[in-house]
Amino acid sequence: MDFGLVLQTDPPASQVISLMKRAERNGFRYGWTFDSAVLWQEPFVIYSQILANTQKMHVGPMVTNPGTRTWEVTASTFATLNDMYGNRTVCGIGRGDSAMRVAGRAPNTLARLGEAIEVIRDLAEGREAEVDGNTIRLPWVKDGRLPVWMAAYGPKALALTGQKADGFILQLADPYLTEWMVRAVRDAAAAAGRDPASITICVAAPAYVGDDLAHARDQCRWFGGMVGNHVADLVSRYGEHSSMVPDELTEYVKARQGYDYSHHGRAGNPSADFVPDEIVDRFCLLGPVEAHIEKLRALRDLGVDQFAVYDMHDAREATIDAYGQHIIPALAG
């Protein structure tokens, strides 16, 4: 199992870079960041410095979207980083939550997202692609490689992931839901004539190592609020108790009263007060080292290839070090 570190690009950027260097020293192979230009600093500028200050770490957004940048700009940015640092980027992409909504735009449609996945990958790898009715190619790209991993929860998005993406990003660590969603992605891949085993499975969630479970829950409760944005969209689309979406995912958002993006992804987010302890425990990895190892082994048995640690709480360095000293050695390989 591979491991990744997920950060927001809060200033100073030097701290983001320092944490990524620390993560690589501790055995993390991937460095991810949020991508929302209004809320945080521009990640692609920071990726250049992360790549320059690490040796093997792969970097990318968790996640970008097809609406905040034109597709040829996104592809060219990835391709430039790859040309400079040797194919060490990965494009995590989704419909767009905070990046689009904070700017007053609706998230992208799945049809637009599916088209963008193919265009961005083709351009970044040196092939021709059609953008706004024009066939273009980046003529300077040589031996480019850009895996595109899609974030998804709902049935149509999961199907699209299986049909077109190189990887699946699931932003929660509940084993029941992981099994359900991974199966949906792989079934869609098989139906599309693809090898289901070729799709990389990445589970991303907060992790907090320690014996004070109440404190760990409070530090990670924000994650249930963030996931709740997507779940609320699913409920509005499919209704409550729909056979299309498990109740285990949707039930907890009944008490949701709205969301303030100024606290997005941060410990103490007041917009996450509706999230019960049960959801925090199911969606996150909390407790002593042994609890993390046990849950990660269960996820690995379900086909998860990477666990990406959301490290937005008051023990960032300690979490990175605990994973490097005790958890990654028990799961690596």
Coordinates of C-alpha atoms in Angstrom, one line a residue, residues 20-279:
M20 CA 6.0 17.4 2.2
K21 CA 9.7 16.9 2.6
R22 CA 9.1 15.5 6.1
A23 CA 6.5 13.2 4.6
E24 CA 8.9 11.9 2.0
R25 CA 11.5 11.2 4.7
N26 CA 8.8 9.2 6.5
G27 CA 7.9 7.0 3.5
F28 CA 5.0 8.9 1.9
R29 CA 5.2 8.5 -1.9
Y30 CA 2.5 11.1 -2.8
G31 CA 1.9 14.7 -1.9
W32 CA -1.5 16.2 -2.5
T33 CA -3.1 19.6 -2.0
F34 CA -6.5 21.2 -2.2
D35 CA -7.1 23.3 -5.2
S36 CA -9.4 26.3 -4.6
A37 CA -7.8 29.6 -5.9
V38 CA -9.9 31.9 -3.7
L39 CA -9.5 30.0 -0.4
W40 CA -5.8 29.1 -0.6
Q41 CA -2.7 29.8 -2.5
E42 CA -2.1 28.6 -6.1
P43 CA -1.0 24.9 -5.8
F44 CA 0.8 24.5 -9.1
V45 CA 3.3 27.2 -8.2
I46 CA 4.0 25.3 -4.9
Y47 CA 4.2 21.9 -6.7
S48 CA 7.3 23.1 -8.5
Q49 CA 9.0 23.8 -5.2
I50 CA 7.8 20.5 -3.7
L51 CA 9.2 18.6 -6.6
A52 CA 12.5 20.5 -6.5
N53 CA 12.9 19.7 -2.8
T54 CA 12.0 16.0 -3.0
Q55 CA 13.5 13.1 -4.8
K56 CA 10.7 10.7 -5.7
M57 CA 7.4 12.1 -4.4
H58 CA 4.5 12.4 -6.9
V59 CA 2.4 15.5 -6.5
G60 CA -1.1 16.6 -7.6
P61 CA -4.4 18.2 -6.6
M62 CA -7.0 16.5 -4.6
V63 CA -8.8 17.7 -6.6
T64 CA -8.8 20.2 -9.5
N65 CA -11.8 20.6 -11.8
P66 CA -12.6 21.4 -15.4
G67 CA -14.0 24.9 -14.7
T68 CA -11.3 27.1 -13.1
R69 CA -8.7 26.7 -15.8
T70 CA -8.9 26.1 -19.5
W71 CA -8.0 22.5 -20.2
E72 CA -5.0 23.2 -22.3
V73 CA -3.6 25.4 -19.5
T74 CA -4.1 22.6 -17.0
A75 CA -2.5 20.1 -19.3
S76 CA 0.4 22.4 -20.1
T77 CA 1.1 23.0 -16.5
F78 CA 1.2 19.3 -15.6
A79 CA 3.4 18.6 -18.7
T80 CA 5.8 21.4 -17.8
L81 CA 6.2 20.1 -14.3
N82 CA 6.8 16.6 -15.7
D83 CA 9.4 17.9 -18.2
M84 CA 11.2 19.6 -15.4
Y85 CA 11.0 16.9 -12.8
G86 CA 10.4 13.6 -14.6
N87 CA 6.8 12.5 -14.8
R88 CA 6.1 12.9 -11.1
T89 CA 2.6 14.4 -11.3
V90 CA -0.9 13.0 -11.0
C91 CA -4.1 14.8 -11.9
G92 CA -6.8 14.4 -9.3
I93 CA -10.0 15.8 -10.7
G94 CA -13.7 16.2 -9.8
R95 CA -16.8 18.3 -10.5
G96 CA -15.5 21.1 -8.3
D97 CA -16.9 22.0 -4.9
S98 CA -15.2 24.9 -3.0
A99 CA -13.3 26.1 -6.1
M100 CA -16.5 26.6 -8.1
R101 CA -19.1 27.5 -5.4
V102 CA -16.9 30.1 -3.7
A103 CA -16.6 31.9 -7.1
G104 CA -20.4 31.7 -7.5
R105 CA -20.4 29.0 -10.1
A106 CA -22.1 25.6 -10.0
P107 CA -20.0 22.4 -10.1
N108 CA -19.3 21.0 -13.5
T109 CA -21.5 18.5 -15.1
L110 CA -20.3 14.9 -15.4
A111 CA -20.4 15.1 -19.1
R112 CA -18.0 18.0 -19.1
L113 CA -15.8 16.3 -16.5
G114 CA -15.6 13.1 -18.6
E115 CA -14.6 15.1 -21.7
A116 CA -12.0 17.0 -19.7
I117 CA -10.4 13.8 -18.3
E118 CA -9.6 12.6 -21.8
V119 CA -8.5 16.0 -23.2
I120 CA -6.2 16.9 -20.3
R121 CA -4.5 13.5 -20.3
D122 CA -4.1 13.4 -24.1
L123 CA -2.6 16.9 -24.3
A124 CA -0.3 16.3 -21.3
E125 CA 1.0 13.1 -22.9
G126 CA 1.7 14.8 -26.3
R127 CA -1.4 13.6 -28.2
E128 CA -3.9 15.7 -30.2
A129 CA -7.2 16.7 -28.6
E130 CA -10.1 18.8 -29.4
V131 CA -10.7 21.9 -27.3
D132 CA -13.7 24.1 -28.1
G133 CA -14.0 22.6 -31.6
N134 CA -10.3 23.1 -32.4
T135 CA -7.8 20.3 -32.6
I136 CA -4.6 21.2 -30.8
R137 CA -1.4 19.5 -29.5
L138 CA 1.4 20.6 -27.2
P139 CA 4.3 20.1 -29.7
W140 CA 7.1 20.2 -27.1
V141 CA 5.8 17.3 -24.9
K142 CA 8.1 14.3 -25.1
D143 CA 7.4 11.1 -23.3
G144 CA 4.8 12.7 -21.1
R145 CA 2.8 10.7 -18.6
L146 CA -0.2 12.0 -16.7
P147 CA -2.5 9.6 -14.7
V148 CA -5.9 11.2 -14.2
W149 CA -7.7 10.0 -11.0
M150 CA -11.3 11.0 -10.5
A151 CA -13.0 11.7 -7.2
A152 CA -16.6 10.4 -7.0
Y153 CA -19.4 9.3 -4.6
G154 CA -22.6 9.0 -6.6
P155 CA -23.6 6.2 -9.0
K156 CA -23.1 8.1 -12.2
A157 CA -19.8 9.6 -11.1
L158 CA -18.6 6.1 -10.0
A159 CA -19.6 4.8 -13.4
L160 CA -17.7 7.6 -15.2
T161 CA -14.6 6.8 -13.1
G162 CA -14.7 3.2 -14.2
Q163 CA -15.2 4.2 -17.8
K164 CA -12.5 6.8 -18.2
A165 CA -10.2 7.5 -15.2
D166 CA -6.8 5.9 -14.4
G167 CA -7.6 6.0 -10.7
F168 CA -10.5 6.5 -8.2
I169 CA -10.3 8.9 -5.3
L170 CA -12.7 8.1 -2.5
Q171 CA -12.7 10.8 0.2
L172 CA -13.8 8.6 3.2
A173 CA -12.4 5.6 4.9
D174 CA -15.5 3.6 5.8
P175 CA -14.9 -0.1 4.8
Y176 CA -18.5 -0.8 4.0
L177 CA -18.8 2.2 1.6
T178 CA -15.3 1.6 0.2
E179 CA -16.3 -1.9 -0.8
W180 CA -19.6 -0.7 -2.3
M181 CA -18.0 2.1 -4.3
V182 CA -14.9 0.2 -5.4
R183 CA -17.2 -2.5 -6.8
A184 CA -19.2 0.1 -8.7
V185 CA -16.1 1.5 -10.3
R186 CA -14.7 -1.9 -11.3
D187 CA -18.0 -3.1 -12.6
A188 CA -18.3 0.0 -14.8
A189 CA -14.7 -0.5 -16.0
A190 CA -15.5 -4.1 -17.0
A191 CA -18.6 -3.1 -18.8
A192 CA -16.6 -0.5 -20.7
G193 CA -14.1 -3.2 -21.8
R194 CA -11.4 -2.0 -19.5
D195 CA -9.3 -4.1 -17.0
P196 CA -10.9 -3.3 -13.6
A197 CA -7.6 -4.1 -11.9
S198 CA -5.8 -1.3 -13.9
I199 CA -7.7 1.4 -11.9
T200 CA -5.7 2.6 -8.9
I201 CA -7.8 3.0 -5.8
C202 CA -7.0 5.8 -3.4
V203 CA -8.8 6.3 -0.1
A204 CA -8.3 9.8 1.4
A205 CA -9.4 10.7 5.0
P206 CA -8.1 12.4 8.1
A207 CA -5.8 10.4 10.4
Y208 CA -5.1 11.3 14.0
V209 CA -2.8 9.1 16.1
G210 CA -3.4 9.1 19.9
D211 CA -5.3 7.8 22.8
D212 CA -7.6 10.8 23.4
L213 CA -10.4 9.8 21.1
A214 CA -12.7 12.8 22.0
H215 CA -10.0 15.3 21.0
A216 CA -9.2 13.4 17.8
R217 CA -12.8 13.4 16.8
D218 CA -13.1 17.2 17.4
Q219 CA -10.0 17.8 15.3
C220 CA -11.4 15.7 12.4
R221 CA -15.1 16.5 12.5
W222 CA -14.7 19.0 9.7
F223 CA -14.2 16.1 7.3
G224 CA -17.8 14.9 7.7
G225 CA -18.9 18.4 6.9
M226 CA -16.8 18.5 3.8
V227 CA -18.1 15.1 2.6
G228 CA -21.6 16.3 3.5
N229 CA -21.5 18.9 0.7
H230 CA -21.3 16.1 -1.9
V231 CA -23.7 13.9 0.0
A232 CA -26.3 16.7 0.1
D233 CA -26.0 17.0 -3.7
L234 CA -26.7 13.2 -4.0
V235 CA -29.8 13.4 -1.7
S236 CA -31.2 16.3 -3.7
R237 CA -30.6 14.4 -6.9
Y238 CA -31.7 10.9 -5.9
G239 CA -33.9 11.5 -2.8
E240 CA -33.7 10.0 0.6
H241 CA -33.4 6.2 1.0
S242 CA -32.7 5.8 -2.7
S243 CA -31.6 2.4 -3.9
M244 CA -28.9 4.2 -5.9
V245 CA -27.0 5.5 -2.9
P246 CA -26.5 3.7 0.4
D247 CA -28.2 5.1 3.5
E248 CA -24.9 4.5 5.3
L249 CA -23.6 7.5 3.3
T250 CA -26.6 9.8 3.2
E251 CA -28.4 9.4 6.5
Y252 CA -26.3 11.8 8.6
V253 CA -26.8 14.9 6.4
K254 CA -30.5 15.3 7.6
A255 CA -29.3 17.7 10.3
R256 CA -27.2 19.8 7.9
Q257 CA -28.2 23.4 7.9
G258 CA -25.8 24.9 5.4
Y259 CA -22.1 25.4 4.9
D260 CA -19.6 28.3 5.3
Y261 CA -16.6 27.7 3.0
S262 CA -14.5 30.2 5.0
H263 CA -13.9 27.3 7.4
H264 CA -13.7 24.6 4.7
G265 CA -11.4 21.7 5.6
R266 CA -10.3 23.2 9.0
A267 CA -10.4 21.8 12.5
G268 CA -13.2 23.5 14.5
N269 CA -15.3 24.2 11.5
P270 CA -18.7 25.4 13.0
S271 CA -20.5 24.1 9.8
A272 CA -19.6 20.6 10.8
D273 CA -21.4 20.6 14.2
F274 CA -24.1 18.3 12.7
V275 CA -21.6 15.5 12.2
P276 CA -22.0 12.8 14.8
D277 CA -19.2 10.9 16.5
E278 CA -20.2 7.7 14.6
I279 CA -19.5 9.3 11.2

